[in-house]
Short mmCIF file of C-alpha atoms in Angstrom, two decimals:
data_model
loop_
_atom_site.label_atom_id
_atom_site.label_comp_id
_atom_site.label_asym_id
_atom_site.label_seq_id
_atom_site.Cartn_x
_atom_site.Cartn_y
_atom_site.Cartn_z
CA UNK A 16 -29.76 29.12 45.76
CA UNK A 17 -31.79 26.26 44.40
CA UNK A 18 -31.79 24.73 40.99
CA UNK A 19 -34.80 23.88 38.64
CA UNK A 20 -35.54 20.88 40.32
CA UNK A 21 -35.67 22.46 43.75
CA UNK A 22 -32.07 20.95 44.87
CA UNK A 23 -30.07 23.32 47.05
CA UNK A 24 -27.47 24.34 44.54
CA UNK A 25 -24.60 23.41 46.86
CA UNK A 26 -25.38 19.95 46.98
CA UNK A 27 -26.29 19.41 43.35
CA UNK A 28 -22.85 21.06 42.33
CA UNK A 29 -21.03 19.17 45.01
CA UNK A 30 -22.30 15.85 43.35
CA UNK A 31 -20.65 16.69 40.15
CA UNK A 32 -16.96 17.61 41.76
CA UNK A 33 -13.99 15.10 41.60
CA UNK A 34 -13.33 12.96 44.65
CA UNK A 35 -10.23 15.11 45.73
CA UNK A 36 -12.01 18.39 45.44
CA UNK A 37 -15.24 16.89 47.62
CA UNK A 38 -12.56 15.66 50.17
CA UNK A 39 -11.00 19.04 50.27
CA UNK A 40 -14.20 20.84 50.60
CA UNK A 41 -15.01 18.38 53.41
CA UNK A 42 -11.70 19.20 55.43
CA UNK A 43 -12.54 22.97 54.78
CA UNK A 44 -15.84 22.35 56.60
CA UNK A 45 -14.44 20.35 59.52
CA UNK A 46 -11.51 22.86 59.84
CA UNK A 47 -14.08 25.86 60.11
CA UNK A 48 -16.03 23.73 62.52
CA UNK A 49 -13.13 23.29 64.59
CA UNK A 50 -11.92 26.75 64.64
CA UNK A 51 -15.33 28.21 65.26
CA UNK A 52 -15.94 26.11 68.25
CA UNK A 53 -13.24 28.06 69.74
CA UNK A 54 -13.30 31.49 68.40
CA UNK A 55 -16.70 32.81 69.28
CA UNK A 56 -15.78 32.16 73.12
CA UNK A 57 -11.96 32.19 72.94
CA UNK A 58 -11.79 35.85 74.50
CA UNK A 59 -14.19 34.81 77.22
CA UNK A 60 -12.25 31.52 78.05
CA UNK A 61 -9.21 33.60 78.25
CA UNK A 62 -10.57 35.92 80.59
CA UNK A 63 -12.84 33.94 82.51
CA UNK A 64 -11.20 30.54 82.83
CA UNK A 65 -7.66 31.50 82.27
CA UNK A 66 -7.76 34.91 84.01
CA UNK A 67 -5.92 37.12 81.40
CA UNK A 68 -6.63 40.93 81.00
CA UNK A 69 -7.77 42.39 77.74
CA UNK A 70 -4.26 43.36 76.82
CA UNK A 71 -3.15 39.98 77.61
CA UNK A 72 -5.83 38.24 75.43
CA UNK A 73 -5.02 40.50 72.45
CA UNK A 74 -1.28 39.48 73.03
CA UNK A 75 -2.13 35.96 72.87
CA UNK A 76 -4.39 36.56 69.61
CA UNK A 77 -1.66 38.57 68.03
CA UNK A 78 1.16 35.86 68.64
CA UNK A 79 -1.13 33.33 67.06
CA UNK A 80 -1.70 35.60 63.89
CA UNK A 81 1.98 36.51 63.64
CA UNK A 82 2.93 32.92 64.06
CA UNK A 83 0.73 32.03 61.18
CA UNK A 84 2.54 34.18 58.88
CA UNK A 85 5.53 32.23 59.39
CA UNK A 86 3.78 28.97 58.94
CA UNK A 87 2.18 30.38 55.92
CA UNK A 88 5.49 31.24 53.98
CA UNK A 89 7.30 28.01 55.39
CA UNK A 90 4.24 25.95 54.42
CA UNK A 91 4.06 27.54 50.76
CA UNK A 92 7.63 26.98 50.30
CA UNK A 93 7.56 23.19 51.51
CA UNK A 94 4.43 22.43 49.46
CA UNK A 95 6.04 23.57 46.25
CA UNK A 96 9.16 21.65 47.40
CA UNK A 97 7.57 18.37 48.73
CA UNK A 98 4.06 18.19 47.83
CA UNK A 99 0.83 20.01 49.20
CA UNK A 100 -0.48 16.91 50.76
CA UNK A 101 2.30 16.28 53.29
CA UNK A 102 1.85 20.02 54.28
CA UNK A 103 -1.57 19.99 54.67
CA UNK A 104 -1.41 16.90 57.03
CA UNK A 105 1.29 18.04 59.16
CA UNK A 106 -0.18 21.52 59.87
CA UNK A 107 -3.64 19.75 60.68
CA UNK A 108 -1.76 17.87 63.47
CA UNK A 109 0.23 20.43 64.59
CA UNK A 110 -2.97 22.56 65.13
CA UNK A 111 -4.60 19.70 66.88
CA UNK A 112 -1.86 19.48 69.35
CA UNK A 113 -1.83 23.27 69.87
CA UNK A 114 -5.60 23.04 70.51
CA UNK A 115 -5.15 20.46 73.28
CA UNK A 116 -2.31 22.77 74.72
CA UNK A 117 -4.72 25.63 75.11
CA UNK A 118 -6.80 23.41 77.20
CA UNK A 119 -4.03 22.27 79.42
CA UNK A 120 -2.21 25.56 79.69
CA UNK A 121 -2.52 27.43 83.05
CA UNK A 122 -0.50 30.52 82.77
CA UNK A 123 0.05 33.40 80.68
CA UNK A 124 3.51 32.35 79.18
CA UNK A 125 2.40 28.77 78.51
CA UNK A 126 -0.53 30.42 76.44
CA UNK A 127 1.87 32.53 74.59
CA UNK A 128 3.71 29.29 73.53
CA UNK A 129 0.78 27.23 72.79
CA UNK A 130 -0.51 30.41 70.63
CA UNK A 131 2.80 30.31 68.51
CA UNK A 132 2.19 26.67 67.62
CA UNK A 133 -1.17 27.25 66.96
CA UNK A 134 -0.35 29.85 64.22
CA UNK A 135 2.12 27.67 62.66
CA UNK A 136 -0.22 24.84 62.16
CA UNK A 137 -2.82 26.87 60.66
CA UNK A 138 -0.18 28.53 58.47
CA UNK A 139 1.00 25.29 57.15
CA UNK A 140 -2.60 24.04 56.62
CA UNK A 141 -4.72 26.53 55.10
CA UNK A 142 -2.70 28.03 52.08
CA UNK A 143 -1.75 24.57 50.89
CA UNK A 144 -5.46 23.77 50.93
CA UNK A 145 -6.30 26.77 48.95
CA UNK A 146 -3.54 26.04 46.68
CA UNK A 147 -4.54 22.40 46.01
CA UNK A 148 -8.09 23.57 45.27
CA UNK A 149 -6.90 25.82 43.05
CA UNK A 150 -4.59 23.49 41.17
CA UNK A 151 -7.12 20.71 40.71
CA UNK A 152 -9.88 23.34 39.57
CA UNK A 153 -7.49 25.04 37.07
CA UNK A 154 -7.78 21.83 34.85
CA UNK A 155 -11.43 21.94 35.08
CA UNK A 156 -12.32 26.00 34.36
CA UNK A 157 -14.80 26.11 37.47
CA UNK A 158 -12.43 27.98 39.80
CA UNK A 159 -14.99 30.65 40.70
CA UNK A 160 -17.74 28.08 41.17
CA UNK A 161 -15.52 25.91 43.51
CA UNK A 162 -14.25 28.70 45.54
CA UNK A 163 -17.85 30.02 46.29
CA UNK A 164 -18.51 26.45 47.36
CA UNK A 165 -15.75 26.35 49.59
CA UNK A 166 -17.03 29.46 51.37
CA UNK A 167 -20.38 27.80 51.68
CA UNK A 168 -18.75 24.74 53.30
CA UNK A 169 -16.53 26.91 55.45
CA UNK A 170 -20.03 28.58 56.74
CA UNK A 171 -21.77 25.28 57.17
CA UNK A 172 -19.06 24.42 59.79
CA UNK A 173 -19.03 27.51 61.36
CA UNK A 174 -22.82 27.45 61.80
CA UNK A 175 -22.64 23.88 63.43
CA UNK A 176 -19.97 25.06 65.37
CA UNK A 177 -22.20 28.29 66.68
CA UNK A 178 -25.00 25.77 67.73
CA UNK A 179 -22.89 23.28 69.48
CA UNK A 180 -21.14 26.28 71.62
CA UNK A 181 -24.34 27.50 72.83
CA UNK A 182 -26.14 24.26 73.23
CA UNK A 183 -23.45 21.84 74.36
CA UNK A 184 -20.35 23.53 75.55
CA UNK A 185 -21.33 27.30 77.12
CA UNK A 186 -18.96 29.97 77.63
CA UNK A 187 -16.79 28.44 80.35
CA UNK A 188 -15.83 24.72 79.45
CA UNK A 189 -12.17 24.13 78.29
CA UNK A 190 -13.44 20.94 76.84
CA UNK A 191 -14.10 22.80 73.68
CA UNK A 192 -10.49 22.66 72.66
CA UNK A 193 -10.22 18.96 73.21
CA UNK A 194 -13.17 18.47 70.83
CA UNK A 195 -11.69 20.84 68.31
CA UNK A 196 -8.38 19.04 68.43
CA UNK A 197 -10.10 15.64 67.49
CA UNK A 198 -11.55 17.45 64.42
CA UNK A 199 -8.22 19.00 63.21
CA UNK A 200 -6.51 15.28 63.55
CA UNK A 201 -9.61 14.10 61.45
CA UNK A 202 -8.70 16.60 59.07
CA UNK A 203 -5.23 15.56 58.94
CA UNK A 204 -6.16 11.76 58.54
CA UNK A 205 -8.69 12.37 55.37
CA UNK A 206 -6.03 14.90 53.84
CA UNK A 207 -3.30 12.18 53.99
CA UNK A 208 -5.36 9.31 52.74
CA UNK A 209 -7.64 11.04 49.97
CA UNK A 210 -5.88 14.14 48.60
CA UNK A 211 -3.45 13.55 45.93
CA UNK A 212 0.08 14.18 46.44
CA UNK A 213 2.07 15.38 43.23
CA UNK A 214 5.13 13.30 44.58
CA UNK A 215 3.61 9.74 44.89
CA UNK A 216 5.16 8.12 41.63
CA UNK A 217 8.08 10.58 41.03
CA UNK A 218 10.11 13.28 43.28
CA UNK A 219 8.45 16.71 43.21
CA UNK A 220 10.39 19.29 40.87
CA UNK A 221 12.77 21.43 43.11
CA UNK A 222 11.77 24.92 42.27
CA UNK A 223 15.06 27.18 42.53
CA UNK A 224 15.24 29.54 45.25
CA UNK A 225 15.70 32.64 42.59
CA UNK A 226 12.39 31.59 41.06
CA UNK A 227 10.72 32.95 44.29
CA UNK A 228 11.88 36.53 43.45
CA UNK A 229 9.18 36.28 40.71
CA UNK A 230 6.51 36.93 43.52
CA UNK A 231 8.19 40.14 44.47
CA UNK A 232 8.46 41.54 41.08
CA UNK A 233 4.62 41.11 40.51
CA UNK A 234 3.58 44.49 41.16
CA UNK A 235 -0.08 43.67 41.13
CA UNK A 236 0.59 41.14 43.61
CA UNK A 237 2.37 43.34 46.11
CA UNK A 238 -0.07 46.19 45.80
CA UNK A 239 -2.77 43.70 46.26
CA UNK A 240 -0.95 42.26 49.23
CA UNK A 241 -0.56 45.87 50.89
CA UNK A 242 -4.49 46.33 50.59
CA UNK A 243 -4.76 43.08 52.22
CA UNK A 244 -2.86 44.04 55.15
CA UNK A 245 -5.34 46.85 55.86
CA UNK A 246 -8.51 44.68 55.14
CA UNK A 247 -7.46 41.98 57.38
CA UNK A 248 -6.52 44.42 60.29
CA UNK A 249 -10.15 45.71 60.01
CA UNK A 250 -11.66 42.31 59.62
CA UNK A 251 -10.35 40.68 62.68
CA UNK A 252 -11.81 43.38 64.87
CA UNK A 253 -15.33 41.87 64.72
CA UNK A 254 -14.06 38.49 66.42
CA UNK A 255 -12.37 40.37 69.03
CA UNK A 256 -15.25 43.00 69.83
CA UNK A 257 -18.11 40.82 69.54
CA UNK A 258 -17.36 38.33 72.33
CA UNK A 259 -16.49 40.99 74.49
CA UNK A 260 -19.53 43.22 73.69
CA UNK A 261 -21.67 40.09 74.22
CA UNK A 262 -19.90 39.50 77.49
CA UNK A 263 -20.95 43.07 78.81
CA UNK A 264 -24.35 43.26 77.83
CA UNK A 265 -25.63 39.59 77.84
CA UNK A 266 -26.57 37.40 80.80
CA UNK A 267 -25.47 34.54 78.65
CA UNK A 268 -22.18 35.40 76.73
CA UNK A 269 -22.31 32.06 75.00
CA UNK A 270 -25.10 33.13 73.09
CA UNK A 271 -22.88 35.35 71.23
CA UNK A 272 -21.79 31.95 69.40
CA UNK A 273 -25.40 32.00 67.70
CA UNK A 274 -24.18 35.21 65.91
CA UNK A 275 -21.79 33.23 63.79
CA UNK A 276 -24.45 30.47 63.46
CA UNK A 277 -26.75 33.29 61.77
CA UNK A 278 -23.99 34.69 59.58
CA UNK A 279 -23.27 31.25 58.57
CA UNK A 280 -26.78 30.30 57.39
CA UNK A 281 -26.48 33.82 55.71
CA UNK A 282 -23.62 32.90 53.65
CA UNK A 283 -25.04 29.54 52.96
CA UNK A 284 -28.28 31.00 51.37
CA UNK A 285 -26.94 34.27 49.83
CA UNK A 286 -23.44 33.74 48.69
CA UNK A 287 -24.58 32.57 45.18
CA UNK A 288 -26.75 35.65 45.05
CA UNK A 289 -23.75 38.03 45.97
CA UNK A 290 -21.35 36.10 43.67
CA UNK A 291 -23.51 36.25 40.63
CA UNK A 292 -25.08 39.73 41.22
CA UNK A 293 -22.04 41.63 42.83
CA UNK A 294 -18.52 39.96 42.56
CA UNK A 295 -18.69 39.08 38.88
CA UNK A 296 -20.30 42.52 37.65
CA UNK A 297 -17.63 44.97 39.32
CA UNK A 298 -14.07 45.03 39.39
CA UNK A 299 -12.12 43.24 42.37
CA UNK A 300 -10.66 46.41 43.78
CA UNK A 301 -14.42 47.75 43.75
CA UNK A 302 -15.47 44.96 45.34
CA UNK A 303 -12.81 45.24 48.23
CA UNK A 304 -13.61 48.73 48.93
CA UNK A 305 -17.60 48.10 49.23
CA UNK A 306 -16.52 45.09 51.45
CA UNK A 307 -14.57 46.91 53.77
CA UNK A 308 -17.22 49.40 54.15
CA UNK A 309 -19.80 46.96 55.13
CA UNK A 310 -17.14 45.44 57.63
CA UNK A 311 -16.26 48.73 59.31
CA UNK A 312 -19.96 49.80 59.82
CA UNK A 313 -20.85 46.22 60.95
CA UNK A 314 -17.98 46.55 63.83
CA UNK A 315 -18.75 50.18 64.80
CA UNK A 316 -22.57 49.49 64.99
CA UNK A 317 -21.62 47.28 67.91
CA UNK A 318 -21.46 50.49 70.11
CA UNK A 319 -25.00 50.93 70.05
CA UNK A 320 -25.67 46.91 71.03
CA UNK A 321 -27.81 46.64 74.07
CA UNK A 322 -29.35 43.40 73.32
CA UNK A 323 -28.81 40.15 71.41
CA UNK A 324 -31.01 41.37 68.48
CA UNK A 325 -28.82 44.32 67.86
CA UNK A 326 -25.78 42.03 67.98
CA UNK A 327 -27.46 39.96 65.00
CA UNK A 328 -27.99 43.41 63.13
CA UNK A 329 -24.21 44.16 63.44
CA UNK A 330 -23.33 40.67 62.36
CA UNK A 331 -25.76 41.15 59.38
CA UNK A 332 -23.97 44.22 58.13
CA UNK A 333 -20.72 42.72 58.71
CA UNK A 334 -21.29 39.19 57.05
CA UNK A 335 -22.38 41.20 53.72
CA UNK A 336 -18.93 42.65 53.49
CA UNK A 337 -17.38 39.14 54.25
CA UNK A 338 -19.35 37.60 51.39
CA UNK A 339 -18.23 40.19 49.06
CA UNK A 340 -14.40 40.09 50.09
CA UNK A 341 -14.09 36.26 50.68
CA UNK A 342 -14.37 34.65 47.21
CA UNK A 343 -12.75 37.42 45.43
CA UNK A 344 -9.46 37.01 47.48
CA UNK A 345 -8.91 33.58 46.69
CA UNK A 346 -9.93 33.66 42.86
CA UNK A 347 -7.78 36.86 42.40
CA UNK A 348 -4.83 35.15 43.91
CA UNK A 349 -5.21 32.14 41.84
CA UNK A 350 -5.48 34.53 38.68
CA UNK A 351 -2.06 36.56 39.28
CA UNK A 352 -0.06 33.61 40.78
CA UNK A 353 2.42 31.51 38.44
CA UNK A 354 1.39 27.88 38.49
CA UNK A 355 4.35 26.34 39.70
CA UNK A 356 4.85 28.58 42.80
CA UNK A 357 1.00 28.82 43.56
CA UNK A 358 1.60 27.35 46.88
CA UNK A 359 4.01 30.09 47.67
CA UNK A 360 1.61 32.97 46.41
CA UNK A 361 -1.10 31.40 48.81
CA UNK A 362 1.35 31.14 51.46
CA UNK A 363 2.57 34.69 51.33
CA UNK A 364 -1.21 35.66 50.95
CA UNK A 365 -1.84 34.06 54.17
CA UNK A 366 1.38 35.57 55.65
CA UNK A 367 -0.02 38.91 54.67
CA UNK A 368 -3.49 38.01 56.40
CA UNK A 369 -1.64 36.96 59.49
CA UNK A 370 0.30 40.23 59.53
CA UNK A 371 -2.91 42.20 59.28
CA UNK A 372 -4.86 40.10 61.85
CA UNK A 373 -1.92 40.40 64.09
CA UNK A 374 -1.51 43.99 63.91
CA UNK A 375 -5.28 44.35 64.10
CA UNK A 376 -5.55 42.14 67.28
CA UNK A 377 -2.48 44.13 68.75
CA UNK A 378 -4.08 47.43 68.15
CA UNK A 379 -7.62 46.74 68.60
CA UNK A 380 -7.13 45.34 72.08
CA UNK A 381 -5.49 48.31 72.99
CA UNK A 382 -8.35 50.51 71.43
CA UNK A 383 -10.87 48.58 73.23
CA UNK A 384 -9.00 48.83 76.74
CA UNK A 385 -9.96 52.52 76.55
CA UNK A 386 -13.46 51.08 77.50
CA UNK A 387 -16.40 49.36 75.51
CA UNK A 388 -18.55 51.96 76.61
CA UNK A 389 -16.59 54.81 75.04
CA UNK A 390 -17.53 56.11 71.69
CA UNK A 391 -13.79 56.87 70.64
CA UNK A 392 -13.02 53.09 69.62
CA UNK A 393 -16.00 52.46 67.62
CA UNK A 394 -15.57 55.88 65.88
CA UNK A 395 -12.14 55.03 65.11
CA UNK A 396 -13.30 51.63 63.39
CA UNK A 397 -15.74 53.48 61.19
CA UNK A 398 -13.06 56.19 60.43
CA UNK A 399 -10.40 53.39 59.37
CA UNK A 400 -12.98 51.65 57.45
CA UNK A 401 -13.96 54.82 55.48
CA UNK A 402 -10.12 55.52 54.87
CA UNK A 403 -9.43 52.13 53.64
CA UNK A 404 -12.31 52.14 51.17
CA UNK A 405 -11.21 55.33 49.62
CA UNK A 406 -7.62 54.11 49.56
CA UNK A 407 -8.47 50.90 47.93
CA UNK A 408 -10.79 52.49 45.11
CA UNK A 409 -8.22 55.22 44.40
CA UNK A 410 -5.23 52.85 43.70
CA UNK A 411 -7.66 50.67 41.16
CA UNK A 412 -6.08 53.28 38.53
CA UNK A 413 -2.45 52.12 39.19
CA UNK A 414 -1.56 50.70 35.94
CA UNK A 415 -0.38 47.18 37.33
CA UNK A 416 -3.63 47.13 39.43
CA UNK A 417 -5.78 48.15 36.60
CA UNK A 418 -4.40 45.51 34.37
CA UNK A 419 -4.72 42.58 37.05
CA UNK A 420 -8.29 43.90 38.75
CA UNK A 421 -10.13 45.57 36.22
CA UNK A 422 -12.00 42.65 35.32
CA UNK A 423 -14.22 40.61 37.70
CA UNK A 424 -13.23 36.83 37.86
CA UNK A 425 -14.37 34.78 35.32
CA UNK A 426 -15.67 31.28 35.76
CA UNK A 427 -18.89 29.57 36.04
CA UNK A 428 -21.88 31.04 37.82
CA UNK A 429 -22.92 29.64 40.84
#
């Protein structure tokens, strides 16, 4: 957490990075700041301001998640063909316009259309950003360090967003959409001017369509993707269930945003410890199984929440699982991907994440519509988490999985 001179590790390591990596990490911070200005109160805004039912809220979230898949696949392909900088920039501007659309939309059908473009913009931007980080750091040999720093930068943005939502915007202000949009426009501008393009001096090498079949012949990657669908489907339940639980038990539902701030501070302080003491010492599949258990326990514990402090406790359990899973996912994709198709691998990984999140939002909203006070949804979450953990831990013995994931990610310690 601190180096020998007493400096916070993040800042001391950030100083040693090249300018493109610094800019990419800044855009990661800003993108998460924008995203989490909206996320903590999005279900509340859709319910209270836009007048949607829980089922309609789940559908809007699902459409955004599913369209994120299409954007991810398209973005990965376009980035490999035309350069990552262009795709990152275009995605950021589409995302910004969609956020404005959320603020202006006055009907359920309009919100569905806006959610479609919101997902596409995010799908274009996110995987190309990760692929750019992976490509640049592959020449420097410090991918584990940088991906952990990426997680810390993201959570700095999340932490600031939570404080802004609670102290400035409240839980019924659509102005948050416009502020979030401006931030994404800034992300696009910074990316265009400071992220290097592979195609500045000469046209990008066109990757033959048949080369993309390599991805689907990669058995380890296919198995990893199948496990990821389950993990992301479970992971997304917290963002759906926490605001609705807060709206039910708290006098000021906007206080829910502080849970993300607290969780972000925990990541900033403890991600280094988790990376060094857990992620680098166990196999990747074991890390996924342990992370899934923590996430499931954190979500299901919301059943017992009667006050803000118990929400903090549930968030603490959840964030431990997140800190185990998140850096592992990115570094594993980097290790098993082919260099020329790296953006495509990250794009498909984001497609898988969107698929899992979409299915999770769709099924989770229906599960919670049974009633937040019923034990059934929360027992289901816990049971599913246990089954996912057992499944992931069991398939680690599948030969392609064993070969690709038996060793923890290598790289510099953070």
